[in-house]
Amino acid sequence: MGNVKAVSPQGQPSALNNSTFSNSKILALNKKYRTVWALNSAGSLLGWDLEVNMPKMGSTPRGTVAAEISLLEQKQMGELYPFLEEADKVQGDLNDYEKGVVRVLKRRQKFFTKIPPSLLDEEQKIAVEATVAWRDARKKSDFQAFKPYLEKTVAMKIEEAQKLGYEKHPYNALLDLYDEGLTVDDMDALFSKLIPALKKILGKVRSEIKYTPGSPLVETRYDAESMGKFNKKLTEILDMPEDRFRMDVSTHPFMESMSRDDVRITTRYEGVDFRGSMCSVVHESGHAIYELQIDEKLDYTAVGKAVSNGFHESQSRFWENIIGRSRSFVSLIYPTLRENLDFIAMYDEEQLYAYFNLVRPGLIRVDSDELTYNFHIALRYDLEKKLLDGKISASELPSIWNETMDDYLGITPTNDAEGVLQDVHWSSGSFGYFPTYSLGNIIAGMVWHNIRKEISLEDKVRKGDFAPIKTWLSERIHKWGSTYAPKDLAKRSLGESYNPERLVEYLEQKYLGK
Ligand SMILES: [Zn+2]
């Protein structure tokens, strides 16, 4: 299949191309940053190894290594501040890439200088304790056992927000850590349009005669070895570059990038319902394509990485849902599926398409389909927001959770394990992370809206001709790394601010044939 070179901006006249970094203050800053970059890269590799290779007993010393590396990183960042201040003084002389470097590093500086190491330490300790307590509480479906840890975590997060400083709402400080510039006002506006529109689509889909909530393939077992062979072929079909990319196995699929030339994904083999394994490969490959296509001129600099969680997730969702669950993609992979999985011969392409796109309101977020997924996020967003500003207390969570699930999807958890206790995020202190999943879906809709004006997606996907799609994504999004702040990138590359109507339009077209 050959390999995909990172798309360089050749042919696209840009005044910036010939002088990515030329200002002497920035060159000095970039030189200092190299050490921070190297420590980050080493940390990424250790993180990958922990999930993929490390024997169980290695976790304690590995935790020490990770903590020491992050201390070194903080120290190196400290040495960089004088250079950053010098560069900041000459903003007027800088090009967009150079301004990007200053912007990104000032954000890191703000975090490290406003949050005292003692608070980070304390948060880390509580996260470890809370995660242990959460695992146990989930097993026993006992929210009361987790509640004190959750209360402690929320209190720490409020303290963190106060230290960071914020306008209007304490949650804004935390949202900004995961997605630069994202605010409660943004998410309120997005969800207030998205949720009613999704309710309408879901209602119509469920009342249609052709609506099938199940497929025998959901219960069909597969053998991991055959599935592994198929997944390998799938990465070839997606034209992932063999010498810069690899795939392994882990409990929870993820993507990790050590550098632009060493990007890795994992998938899992549960032995039943092969969608999970296959869709993880496409999803994580979407993340990987982003990292692989950042402009090489940005290597080892602060802007040589993806811009935000929302944009990252938009790429994985675009590949997983908009491409991976399309009719033309099913056509493309059908022969390879038949070759590798015996039971596929019993199904035609249309049945497979239906299986990939089952709409089934369920209680568990990670198992939900593209039509119901955002309800799960809207619920969590609202709870996080209200916990942070004290509008609700932890003890109210289970009842609000259950009522909202009933309102959104017409189903109610029978216990807290399949309700409020299902996610790891709150025990690990990742408040502010959830909304970026929905933002990713929204941006993926914007990508779909724009790319179709220039490329016949159906046609290219059916032929497995992904190069023009990758080039488009690179030119608009990937190659810039973090040069522009996410909200600026949305306007420059997708023509508007975050707009949920594009996603709604995509879902209406797909599920209602509009
Ligand atoms: Zn993802």
mmCIF file of N, CA, C and O in Angstrom, residues 8 22 30 44 55 79 90 121 133 162 174 194 201 225 233 252 254 278 298 331 361 400 441 449 457 469 479:
data_model
loop_
_atom_site.group_PDB
_atom_site.id
_atom_site.type_symbol
_atom_site.label_atom_id
_atom_site.label_comp_id
_atom_site.label_asym_id
_atom_site.label_seq_id
_atom_site.Cartn_x
_atom_site.Cartn_y
_atom_site.Cartn_z
ATOM 1 N N SER A 8 3.078 17.936 3.040
ATOM 2 C CA SER A 8 3.722 19.225 3.243
ATOM 3 C C SER A 8 2.920 20.282 2.501
ATOM 4 O O SER A 8 2.185 19.970 1.586
ATOM 5 N N SER A 22 12.133 32.204 12.337
ATOM 6 C CA SER A 22 13.343 32.942 11.998
ATOM 7 C C SER A 22 13.716 33.987 13.055
ATOM 8 O O SER A 22 14.872 34.366 13.170
ATOM 9 N N ASN A 30 12.870 27.961 21.178
ATOM 10 C CA ASN A 30 12.695 26.601 20.636
ATOM 11 C C ASN A 30 13.820 25.671 21.081
ATOM 12 O O ASN A 30 13.590 24.503 21.380
ATOM 13 N N SER A 44 5.477 9.803 27.139
ATOM 14 C CA SER A 44 4.491 9.142 26.282
ATOM 15 C C SER A 44 4.848 7.677 26.071
ATOM 16 O O SER A 44 3.994 6.798 26.111
ATOM 17 N N PRO A 55 4.760 -5.630 33.062
ATOM 18 C CA PRO A 55 4.186 -6.596 34.001
ATOM 19 C C PRO A 55 3.517 -5.845 35.161
ATOM 20 O O PRO A 55 3.934 -4.736 35.507
ATOM 21 N N GLU A 79 13.282 27.033 33.551
ATOM 22 C CA GLU A 79 14.467 27.607 32.896
ATOM 23 C C GLU A 79 14.119 28.323 31.599
ATOM 24 O O GLU A 79 14.877 29.147 31.087
ATOM 25 N N VAL A 90 8.460 40.800 21.796
ATOM 26 C CA VAL A 90 8.585 41.160 20.377
ATOM 27 C C VAL A 90 7.436 40.584 19.535
ATOM 28 O O VAL A 90 7.580 40.331 18.346
ATOM 29 N N ASP A 121 0.368 17.484 43.852
ATOM 30 C CA ASP A 121 0.675 16.275 44.623
ATOM 31 C C ASP A 121 -0.568 15.708 45.285
ATOM 32 O O ASP A 121 -0.865 14.518 45.200
ATOM 33 N N ALA A 133 -11.199 3.301 45.222
ATOM 34 C CA ALA A 133 -12.528 3.296 45.844
ATOM 35 C C ALA A 133 -13.629 3.168 44.794
ATOM 36 O O ALA A 133 -14.621 2.454 44.977
ATOM 37 N N GLN A 162 -9.959 28.090 41.357
ATOM 38 C CA GLN A 162 -9.699 29.384 41.995
ATOM 39 C C GLN A 162 -8.257 29.829 41.789
ATOM 40 O O GLN A 162 -7.983 30.996 41.550
ATOM 41 N N LEU A 174 -11.415 24.865 34.225
ATOM 42 C CA LEU A 174 -11.103 23.463 33.967
ATOM 43 C C LEU A 174 -11.334 23.101 32.493
ATOM 44 O O LEU A 174 -10.551 22.363 31.889
ATOM 45 N N LEU A 194 -28.292 21.258 20.146
ATOM 46 C CA LEU A 194 -28.063 19.863 19.761
ATOM 47 C C LEU A 194 -29.085 18.908 20.370
ATOM 48 O O LEU A 194 -29.642 18.047 19.666
ATOM 49 N N ILE A 201 -34.745 13.632 15.988
ATOM 50 C CA ILE A 201 -34.267 12.597 15.058
ATOM 51 C C ILE A 201 -34.477 11.211 15.670
ATOM 52 O O ILE A 201 -34.993 10.302 15.020
ATOM 53 N N GLU A 225 -7.455 -14.192 16.669
ATOM 54 C CA GLU A 225 -6.374 -14.263 15.677
ATOM 55 C C GLU A 225 -6.866 -13.819 14.295
ATOM 56 O O GLU A 225 -6.213 -13.013 13.618
ATOM 57 N N LYS A 233 -5.037 -5.823 8.013
ATOM 58 C CA LYS A 233 -5.437 -5.463 6.636
ATOM 59 C C LYS A 233 -6.141 -4.104 6.626
ATOM 60 O O LYS A 233 -5.968 -3.310 5.709
ATOM 61 N N HIS A 252 -8.032 -0.852 27.133
ATOM 62 C CA HIS A 252 -8.780 0.287 26.595
ATOM 63 C C HIS A 252 -8.001 0.851 25.416
ATOM 64 O O HIS A 252 -6.872 1.297 25.597
ATOM 65 N N PHE A 254 -6.300 3.130 22.672
ATOM 66 C CA PHE A 254 -5.843 4.521 22.709
ATOM 67 C C PHE A 254 -4.818 4.754 21.620
ATOM 68 O O PHE A 254 -4.357 3.824 20.964
ATOM 69 N N MET A 278 -13.017 -3.515 15.512
ATOM 70 C CA MET A 278 -12.801 -2.856 14.226
ATOM 71 C C MET A 278 -12.943 -1.331 14.327
ATOM 72 O O MET A 278 -12.098 -0.581 13.817
ATOM 73 N N LEU A 298 7.384 21.859 12.153
ATOM 74 C CA LEU A 298 7.045 22.170 13.549
ATOM 75 C C LEU A 298 7.627 21.151 14.538
ATOM 76 O O LEU A 298 7.411 21.254 15.741
ATOM 77 N N SER A 331 -18.812 -1.412 1.710
ATOM 78 C CA SER A 331 -18.504 -2.012 0.408
ATOM 79 C C SER A 331 -17.014 -2.274 0.245
ATOM 80 O O SER A 331 -16.599 -3.323 -0.231
ATOM 81 N N PRO A 361 -30.898 3.136 22.207
ATOM 82 C CA PRO A 361 -30.657 3.879 23.447
ATOM 83 C C PRO A 361 -30.241 2.925 24.564
ATOM 84 O O PRO A 361 -30.935 1.936 24.822
ATOM 85 N N ILE A 400 -30.503 12.652 40.086
ATOM 86 C CA ILE A 400 -30.551 13.523 38.896
ATOM 87 C C ILE A 400 -30.144 12.716 37.657
ATOM 88 O O ILE A 400 -30.728 12.851 36.584
ATOM 89 N N ASN A 441 -17.539 15.626 18.181
ATOM 90 C CA ASN A 441 -18.603 15.217 17.248
ATOM 91 C C ASN A 441 -19.105 16.414 16.444
ATOM 92 O O ASN A 441 -19.375 16.299 15.246
ATOM 93 N N HIS A 449 -19.408 18.789 6.542
ATOM 94 C CA HIS A 449 -20.085 19.852 5.800
ATOM 95 C C HIS A 449 -19.136 20.500 4.778
ATOM 96 O O HIS A 449 -19.525 20.777 3.650
ATOM 97 N N LEU A 457 -16.913 12.288 -1.155
ATOM 98 C CA LEU A 457 -16.511 11.329 -0.119
ATOM 99 C C LEU A 457 -16.881 9.902 -0.474
ATOM 100 O O LEU A 457 -16.060 8.989 -0.430
ATOM 101 N N ILE A 469 -8.576 12.769 0.809
ATOM 102 C CA ILE A 469 -9.244 13.090 2.082
ATOM 103 C C ILE A 469 -8.191 13.492 3.116
ATOM 104 O O ILE A 469 -8.330 14.495 3.827
ATOM 105 N N LYS A 479 -1.803 19.991 9.539
ATOM 106 C CA LYS A 479 -0.446 20.509 9.349
ATOM 107 C C LYS A 479 -0.137 21.702 10.251
ATOM 108 O O LYS A 479 1.013 21.979 10.549
#
